[in-house]
């Protein structure tokens, strides 16, 4: 499968976002007066198309997010100096030298 450039994915997502509002008003207008069976079929087809487009937009956004996550290099752990332990006391005896 060919790799998609982030700009291509972003442009596709923007196009899908622009088309969805154009489709939605028709579906809403048909919901108001469901007088015949053809209108209900058209409404269902429009809803299916809208769902398909939203799913595709979501998948493209997820793909873009994954590509961006791959580009972020995880930060290395900071170098913290190790401090020697203090005195160790066992009963009345000192096991290591104290500072």
PDB file of C-alpha atoms in Angstrom:
ATOM      1  CA  UNK A   1       0.000   0.000   0.000  1.00  0.00           C
ATOM      2  CA  UNK A   2       1.538   3.342  -0.977  1.00  0.00           C
ATOM      3  CA  UNK A   3       2.357   5.801   1.790  1.00  0.00           C
ATOM      4  CA  UNK A   4       0.159   8.903   1.838  1.00  0.00           C
ATOM      5  CA  UNK A   5       1.793  12.215   2.555  1.00  0.00           C
ATOM      6  CA  UNK A   6       0.369  14.066   5.562  1.00  0.00           C
ATOM      7  CA  UNK A   7      -0.693  16.954   3.319  1.00  0.00           C
ATOM      8  CA  UNK A   8      -2.709  14.573   1.123  1.00  0.00           C
ATOM      9  CA  UNK A   9      -4.432  13.103   4.151  1.00  0.00           C
ATOM     10  CA  UNK A  10      -5.112  16.546   5.588  1.00  0.00           C
ATOM     11  CA  UNK A  11      -6.576  17.824   2.316  1.00  0.00           C
ATOM     12  CA  UNK A  12      -8.811  14.722   2.058  1.00  0.00           C
ATOM     13  CA  UNK A  13     -10.039  15.281   5.606  1.00  0.00           C
ATOM     14  CA  UNK A  14     -10.772  18.940   4.852  1.00  0.00           C
ATOM     15  CA  UNK A  15     -12.668  17.991   1.685  1.00  0.00           C
ATOM     16  CA  UNK A  16     -14.740  15.431   3.573  1.00  0.00           C
ATOM     17  CA  UNK A  17     -15.485  18.003   6.268  1.00  0.00           C
ATOM     18  CA  UNK A  18     -16.674  20.468   3.643  1.00  0.00           C
ATOM     19  CA  UNK A  19     -18.953  17.927   1.926  1.00  0.00           C
ATOM     20  CA  UNK A  20     -20.698  16.557   5.041  1.00  0.00           C
ATOM     21  CA  UNK A  21     -22.573  19.794   5.905  1.00  0.00           C
ATOM     22  CA  UNK A  22     -23.741  20.011   2.291  1.00  0.00           C
ATOM     23  CA  UNK A  23     -25.307  16.538   2.530  1.00  0.00           C
ATOM     24  CA  UNK A  24     -26.829  16.890   6.006  1.00  0.00           C
ATOM     25  CA  UNK A  25     -29.483  19.575   5.244  1.00  0.00           C
ATOM     26  CA  UNK A  26     -31.080  17.341   2.596  1.00  0.00           C
ATOM     27  CA  UNK A  27     -31.397  14.514   5.094  1.00  0.00           C
ATOM     28  CA  UNK A  28     -32.888  16.852   7.700  1.00  0.00           C
ATOM     29  CA  UNK A  29     -35.374  18.276   5.191  1.00  0.00           C
ATOM     30  CA  UNK A  30     -36.561  14.782   4.312  1.00  0.00           C
ATOM     31  CA  UNK A  31     -37.044  13.819   7.941  1.00  0.00           C
ATOM     32  CA  UNK A  32     -39.671  16.544   8.366  1.00  0.00           C
ATOM     33  CA  UNK A  33     -42.177  15.096   5.869  1.00  0.00           C
ATOM     34  CA  UNK A  34     -41.763  11.321   5.427  1.00  0.00           C
ATOM     35  CA  UNK A  35     -44.910  10.913   3.280  1.00  0.00           C
ATOM     36  CA  UNK A  36     -43.770   8.327   0.796  1.00  0.00           C
ATOM     37  CA  UNK A  37     -41.463   5.338   0.732  1.00  0.00           C
ATOM     38  CA  UNK A  38     -39.015   6.838  -1.804  1.00  0.00           C
ATOM     39  CA  UNK A  39     -38.291   9.713   0.539  1.00  0.00           C
ATOM     40  CA  UNK A  40     -37.438   7.260   3.326  1.00  0.00           C
ATOM     41  CA  UNK A  41     -35.144   5.338   0.993  1.00  0.00           C
ATOM     42  CA  UNK A  42     -33.398   8.561  -0.029  1.00  0.00           C
ATOM     43  CA  UNK A  43     -33.073   9.566   3.610  1.00  0.00           C
ATOM     44  CA  UNK A  44     -31.489   6.221   4.493  1.00  0.00           C
ATOM     45  CA  UNK A  45     -29.105   6.454   1.561  1.00  0.00           C
ATOM     46  CA  UNK A  46     -28.044   9.945   2.617  1.00  0.00           C
ATOM     47  CA  UNK A  47     -27.500   8.797   6.199  1.00  0.00           C
ATOM     48  CA  UNK A  48     -25.419   5.873   4.960  1.00  0.00           C
ATOM     49  CA  UNK A  49     -23.351   8.225   2.811  1.00  0.00           C
ATOM     50  CA  UNK A  50     -22.871  10.618   5.715  1.00  0.00           C
ATOM     51  CA  UNK A  51     -21.828   7.777   8.037  1.00  0.00           C
ATOM     52  CA  UNK A  52     -19.409   6.466   5.427  1.00  0.00           C
ATOM     53  CA  UNK A  53     -17.860   9.899   4.976  1.00  0.00           C
ATOM     54  CA  UNK A  54     -17.571  10.487   8.730  1.00  0.00           C
ATOM     55  CA  UNK A  55     -15.955   7.072   9.175  1.00  0.00           C
ATOM     56  CA  UNK A  56     -13.498   7.809   6.352  1.00  0.00           C
ATOM     57  CA  UNK A  57     -12.702  11.223   7.839  1.00  0.00           C
ATOM     58  CA  UNK A  58     -12.114   9.646  11.257  1.00  0.00           C
ATOM     59  CA  UNK A  59      -9.829   6.991   9.763  1.00  0.00           C
ATOM     60  CA  UNK A  60      -7.840   9.615   7.868  1.00  0.00           C
ATOM     61  CA  UNK A  61      -7.457  11.696  11.021  1.00  0.00           C
ATOM     62  CA  UNK A  62      -6.286   8.620  12.945  1.00  0.00           C
ATOM     63  CA  UNK A  63      -3.772   7.824  10.201  1.00  0.00           C
ATOM     64  CA  UNK A  64      -2.470  11.394  10.311  1.00  0.00           C
ATOM     65  CA  UNK A  65      -2.180  11.225  14.107  1.00  0.00           C
ATOM     66  CA  UNK A  66      -0.248   7.942  13.863  1.00  0.00           C
ATOM     67  CA  UNK A  67       2.150   9.456  11.324  1.00  0.00           C
ATOM     68  CA  UNK A  68       2.722  12.453  13.580  1.00  0.00           C
ATOM     69  CA  UNK A  69       3.302  10.180  16.578  1.00  0.00           C
ATOM     70  CA  UNK A  70       5.924   8.232  14.635  1.00  0.00           C
ATOM     71  CA  UNK A  71       7.795  11.449  13.869  1.00  0.00           C
ATOM     72  CA  UNK A  72       8.053  12.486  17.533  1.00  0.00           C
ATOM     73  CA  UNK A  73      11.304  11.190  18.990  1.00  0.00           C
ATOM     74  CA  UNK A  74      10.956  10.133  22.613  1.00  0.00           C
ATOM     75  CA  UNK A  75      13.111  12.142  24.980  1.00  0.00           C
ATOM     76  CA  UNK A  76      15.983  10.377  26.677  1.00  0.00           C
ATOM     77  CA  UNK A  77      16.000  10.061  30.428  1.00  0.00           C
ATOM     78  CA  UNK A  78      17.823  12.892  32.180  1.00  0.00           C
ATOM     79  CA  UNK A  79      21.270  12.185  33.597  1.00  0.00           C
ATOM     80  CA  UNK A  80      20.894  12.361  37.366  1.00  0.00           C
ATOM     81  CA  UNK A  81      24.005  12.073  39.544  1.00  0.00           C
ATOM     82  CA  UNK A  82      24.020   9.112  41.892  1.00  0.00           C
ATOM     83  CA  UNK A  83      24.569   9.999  45.533  1.00  0.00           C
ATOM     84  CA  UNK A  84      26.477   7.547  47.695  1.00  0.00           C
ATOM     85  CA  UNK A  85      24.484   6.120  50.553  1.00  0.00           C
ATOM     86  CA  UNK A  86      25.119   7.498  54.022  1.00  0.00           C
ATOM     87  CA  UNK A  87      26.065   5.503  57.087  1.00  0.00           C
ATOM     88  CA  UNK A  88      24.717   2.024  57.556  1.00  0.00           C
ATOM     89  CA  UNK A  89      24.326   0.991  61.146  1.00  0.00           C
ATOM     90  CA  UNK A  90      23.787  -2.595  62.198  1.00  0.00           C
ATOM     91  CA  UNK A  91      23.303  -2.800  65.897  1.00  0.00           C
ATOM     92  CA  UNK A  92      26.280  -1.011  67.507  1.00  0.00           C
ATOM     93  CA  UNK A  93      28.603  -1.394  64.471  1.00  0.00           C
ATOM     94  CA  UNK A  94      28.979   0.998  61.533  1.00  0.00           C
ATOM     95  CA  UNK A  95      29.251  -0.974  58.273  1.00  0.00           C
ATOM     96  CA  UNK A  96      30.361   1.835  55.923  1.00  0.00           C
ATOM     97  CA  UNK A  97      32.163   5.062  56.479  1.00  0.00           C
ATOM     98  CA  UNK A  98      30.092   8.124  57.207  1.00  0.00           C
ATOM     99  CA  UNK A  99      30.664  11.420  55.501  1.00  0.00           C
TER     100      UNK A  99
END
